[in-house]
Amino acid sequence: MTRSVYVTGIDRGDGRQIVELGVMELLTRQVDRVGVFRPLVHDGPDRLFELLRARYRLAQDPATVYGLGYEEASALQAEQGTDELVSALVDRFHRVARDYDVVLVLGTDYAETQFPDELALNARLANEFGAAVIPVVGGRKQSAESVLAETRNAFRAYDGLGCDVLAMVTNRVAREDRDEIAARLADRLPVPCWVVPDEPALSAPTVSQIVHALGAKVVLGDDSGLARDTMDFVFGGAMLPNLLAALTPGCLVVTPGDRADLVIGALAAHSAGTPPIAGVLLTLDEVPGEAILTLAARLAPGTPVLSVPANSFPTAERLFSLEGKLNAATPRKAETALGLFERYVDTTALSSRVSAPSGDRVTPMMFEHQLLEQARGRLRRVVLPEGTEERVLHAAEVLLRRGVCELILLGPIEQIRKKAADLGIDLGDSTLIDPATSELRDSFAEKYAALRAHRGVTVELAYDVVSDVNYFGTLMVQEGLADGMVSGSAHSTAATIRPAFEIIKTTPGASIVSSVFFMCLADKVLVYGDCAVNPAPDAEQLADIAVQSAETAARFGVEPRIAMLSYSTGTSGSGADVDKVRRATELVRERRPDLKIEGPIQYDAAVEPSVAATKLPGSEVAGQASVLIFPDLNTGNNTYKAVQRSAGAIAVGPVLQGLRKPVNDLSRGALVQDIVNTVAITAIQAQQSPAEEASAP
């Protein structure tokens, strides 16, 4: 039977979209097919469903998501009674439920409805749907005592109406009260109750939302600037020094359009990062001349400058009534919301309480969720040498908002800050270091010179070498100042991994460094090695690659069943290439008799059960291989790219293995999500200490 989760509330303004998004994230980690159902809907676009559909690539027909409109439901209840209304909604719910493993139900929103007891209606629907309930209580601008009372009363209300209350979430409480409320609720309810503090960035409107709400004209700015959160409003009418003193991070400067001095001053402050602002809003339908606008665009490229016809007072009234909303156009707010949910809600405990059916299918999204969750388990510090690259900065923001790891960004510090400010990116608590001016440069030069003295490297030469961001980052990893490094979005593979070969070197017992790709197919994850590093490995090296790849697979939740690939299966062929694979297979069996391995074997026999039944009947690997080892780089690299492009697989990697400490390379065409995934993988690799690594079988 379908297991459903019904997220509901007791009143407006509880911010439950955070919980709905967080629960959706949990469900999509566990199962492939997740449906969404909203019993009652207002006219107009459903912002949350559009966000869920875009973020989780939902294939569900939007027409099936909704039960009835509020007006239609109210009329039905008035004419035929509550039983008929509930019956109609139950029927529509089951049309969704029969097609999905689990359904997330979005409860009514208590906004401009005509139902006398909306809480009771939500409770009854949850019971009729057979859904467990997560009530959300809003605590914004309330005292701790009031929040405590409302939370206990909400539990009693839903429990008293026969609901299966899965857990309680108290949301948007004052940060200073959060710990006290959590402690006092911990022993007063029979179900878990998680307390989430208010996050100003979530209720802050984006500049784009302000444009839409005010009908403003965009004079300057790009999409990245319009996506910035507006954290404050500063109204400019005084002299420039007074305005500059009033600026706050993320503020929108509101000033008459004829005050060119304030426009240029605010944008110059933004350019210097003191502080970065959201943009400038010009009133009175006045816009500075072309020369001023050209200067403004050069001072702060991408920073929005807007214009409205009204004066400052009515503009202020409308601005102060705006509140940010989660929707498909605000992906950064979604990352903030998920980061908040995952920090304050015990997602492991909640997952265990949701009895969603599980299976062997692992979709690309489920694998990506698994990476982030595993990385969060034990936070590690990862250094990103390409700190001025736009994609790296966007990835850094996602990683920080989701709490995946701690970050160090390398590069000219003011350049990083300016680039981040132009993109509207908050780098939070990340550490910024300029290798050229860092106090570590002298000691790193001495260490590198000592390591490479046999190559004639002097301290003077080393001083120049270690100013390179990849060498500097690698030395940070070697010296324990960072746990891992990810580079390559703007550097070649050689430039990324050569420092690691010279400085970090291989683990004990490993003859080479190799790589794997995680190939995320529609319903499973395969591990391909080596597709990026070793052109023509011999039998001993191929055996090393197989063992390393099996260990990497196991670390990331893929049960290793190794297929040593060749153009021949079993004893059907001979020749130097086949003999090399056969010898490598024997070596792996000698070194690691615990590993399941088959070789030589052709690709089709390795992954297709029907072919395996003919060519290698009785094999515990054939037809179900999960780790596929290619005989050379030419075969491996072409195969992974063919599968990636032809089968629509997501290729995560290359992931380097065999180094004492983790360093990973990016494709120069890497997308933001590719960088996020690779950093998460690097953090997971770093979670195993060198001592544990050395003692691993």
PDB file of N, CA and C in Angstrom, residues 3-9 122-123 125-127 131-136 158 162-168 191:
ATOM      1  N   ARG A   3       2.463   4.603   0.982  1.00  0.00           N
ATOM      2  CA  ARG A   3       2.652   5.330   2.228  1.00  0.00           C
ATOM      3  C   ARG A   3       2.667   6.806   1.893  1.00  0.00           C
ATOM      4  N   SER A   4       1.829   7.588   2.531  1.00  0.00           N
ATOM      5  CA  SER A   4       1.735   9.012   2.245  1.00  0.00           C
ATOM      6  C   SER A   4       2.098   9.826   3.476  1.00  0.00           C
ATOM      7  N   VAL A   5       2.651  11.004   3.225  1.00  0.00           N
ATOM      8  CA  VAL A   5       3.003  11.932   4.295  1.00  0.00           C
ATOM      9  C   VAL A   5       2.234  13.218   4.051  1.00  0.00           C
ATOM     10  N   TYR A   6       1.468  13.641   5.064  1.00  0.00           N
ATOM     11  CA  TYR A   6       0.585  14.804   4.957  1.00  0.00           C
ATOM     12  C   TYR A   6       1.185  15.919   5.812  1.00  0.00           C
ATOM     13  N   VAL A   7       1.690  16.970   5.152  1.00  0.00           N
ATOM     14  CA  VAL A   7       2.245  18.120   5.868  1.00  0.00           C
ATOM     15  C   VAL A   7       1.164  19.176   5.971  1.00  0.00           C
ATOM     16  N   THR A   8       0.855  19.562   7.190  1.00  0.00           N
ATOM     17  CA  THR A   8      -0.251  20.488   7.417  1.00  0.00           C
ATOM     18  C   THR A   8       0.132  21.486   8.503  1.00  0.00           C
ATOM     19  N   GLY A   9      -0.822  22.350   8.875  1.00  0.00           N
ATOM     20  CA  GLY A   9      -0.530  23.357   9.882  1.00  0.00           C
ATOM     21  C   GLY A   9      -1.733  23.645  10.733  1.00  0.00           C
ATOM     22  N   ASN A 122      -8.318  18.935   7.486  1.00  0.00           N
ATOM     23  CA  ASN A 122      -7.003  18.353   7.190  1.00  0.00           C
ATOM     24  C   ASN A 122      -6.821  17.021   7.906  1.00  0.00           C
ATOM     25  N   ALA A 123      -7.228  16.966   9.162  1.00  0.00           N
ATOM     26  CA  ALA A 123      -7.088  15.729   9.932  1.00  0.00           C
ATOM     27  C   ALA A 123      -7.907  14.604   9.309  1.00  0.00           C
ATOM     28  N   LEU A 125      -8.946  14.321   6.176  1.00  0.00           N
ATOM     29  CA  LEU A 125      -8.369  13.922   4.891  1.00  0.00           C
ATOM     30  C   LEU A 125      -7.143  13.030   5.098  1.00  0.00           C
ATOM     31  N   ALA A 126      -6.293  13.397   6.055  1.00  0.00           N
ATOM     32  CA  ALA A 126      -5.119  12.573   6.329  1.00  0.00           C
ATOM     33  C   ALA A 126      -5.527  11.163   6.726  1.00  0.00           C
ATOM     34  N   ASN A 127      -6.525  11.058   7.565  1.00  0.00           N
ATOM     35  CA  ASN A 127      -7.005   9.738   7.982  1.00  0.00           C
ATOM     36  C   ASN A 127      -7.575   8.953   6.806  1.00  0.00           C
ATOM     37  N   ALA A 131      -2.608   8.584   5.549  1.00  0.00           N
ATOM     38  CA  ALA A 131      -1.326   9.303   5.565  1.00  0.00           C
ATOM     39  C   ALA A 131      -0.903   9.646   6.988  1.00  0.00           C
ATOM     40  N   ALA A 132       0.400   9.533   7.231  1.00  0.00           N
ATOM     41  CA  ALA A 132       0.951  10.034   8.488  1.00  0.00           C
ATOM     42  C   ALA A 132       1.053  11.550   8.391  1.00  0.00           C
ATOM     43  N   VAL A 133       0.913  12.218   9.534  1.00  0.00           N
ATOM     44  CA  VAL A 133       0.805  13.678   9.546  1.00  0.00           C
ATOM     45  C   VAL A 133       2.033  14.308  10.192  1.00  0.00           C
ATOM     46  N   ILE A 134       2.506  15.381   9.572  1.00  0.00           N
ATOM     47  CA  ILE A 134       3.525  16.233  10.190  1.00  0.00           C
ATOM     48  C   ILE A 134       2.919  17.623  10.331  1.00  0.00           C
ATOM     49  N   PRO A 135       2.384  17.971  11.517  1.00  0.00           N
ATOM     50  CA  PRO A 135       1.862  19.321  11.718  1.00  0.00           C
ATOM     51  C   PRO A 135       3.007  20.320  11.903  1.00  0.00           C
ATOM     52  N   VAL A 136       2.848  21.485  11.305  1.00  0.00           N
ATOM     53  CA  VAL A 136       3.843  22.555  11.417  1.00  0.00           C
ATOM     54  C   VAL A 136       3.210  23.726  12.155  1.00  0.00           C
ATOM     55  N   TYR A 158      -4.490  17.185  16.525  1.00  0.00           N
ATOM     56  CA  TYR A 158      -4.392  16.167  15.471  1.00  0.00           C
ATOM     57  C   TYR A 158      -4.435  14.755  16.052  1.00  0.00           C
ATOM     58  N   GLY A 162      -7.561  11.426  15.782  1.00  0.00           N
ATOM     59  CA  GLY A 162      -7.215  10.093  15.292  1.00  0.00           C
ATOM     60  C   GLY A 162      -6.084  10.033  14.301  1.00  0.00           C
ATOM     61  N   CYS A 163      -5.326  11.101  14.152  1.00  0.00           N
ATOM     62  CA  CYS A 163      -4.242  11.113  13.161  1.00  0.00           C
ATOM     63  C   CYS A 163      -3.021  10.358  13.665  1.00  0.00           C
ATOM     64  N   ASP A 164      -2.304   9.763  12.711  1.00  0.00           N
ATOM     65  CA  ASP A 164      -1.003   9.152  12.985  1.00  0.00           C
ATOM     66  C   ASP A 164       0.035  10.265  12.867  1.00  0.00           C
ATOM     67  N   VAL A 165       0.334  10.913  14.003  1.00  0.00           N
ATOM     68  CA  VAL A 165       1.266  12.045  13.985  1.00  0.00           C
ATOM     69  C   VAL A 165       2.692  11.497  13.931  1.00  0.00           C
ATOM     70  N   LEU A 166       3.343  11.770  12.832  1.00  0.00           N
ATOM     71  CA  LEU A 166       4.693  11.256  12.597  1.00  0.00           C
ATOM     72  C   LEU A 166       5.720  12.025  13.410  1.00  0.00           C
ATOM     73  N   ALA A 167       5.579  13.341  13.413  1.00  0.00           N
ATOM     74  CA  ALA A 167       6.489  14.232  14.135  1.00  0.00           C
ATOM     75  C   ALA A 167       5.868  15.618  14.103  1.00  0.00           C
ATOM     76  N   MET A 168       6.395  16.511  14.930  1.00  0.00           N
ATOM     77  CA  MET A 168       5.971  17.907  14.942  1.00  0.00           C
ATOM     78  C   MET A 168       7.154  18.769  14.512  1.00  0.00           C
ATOM     79  N   VAL A 191       6.052  12.229  20.425  1.00  0.00           N
ATOM     80  CA  VAL A 191       6.669  12.102  19.104  1.00  0.00           C
ATOM     81  C   VAL A 191       7.790  13.130  19.015  1.00  0.00           C
TER      82      VAL A 191
END
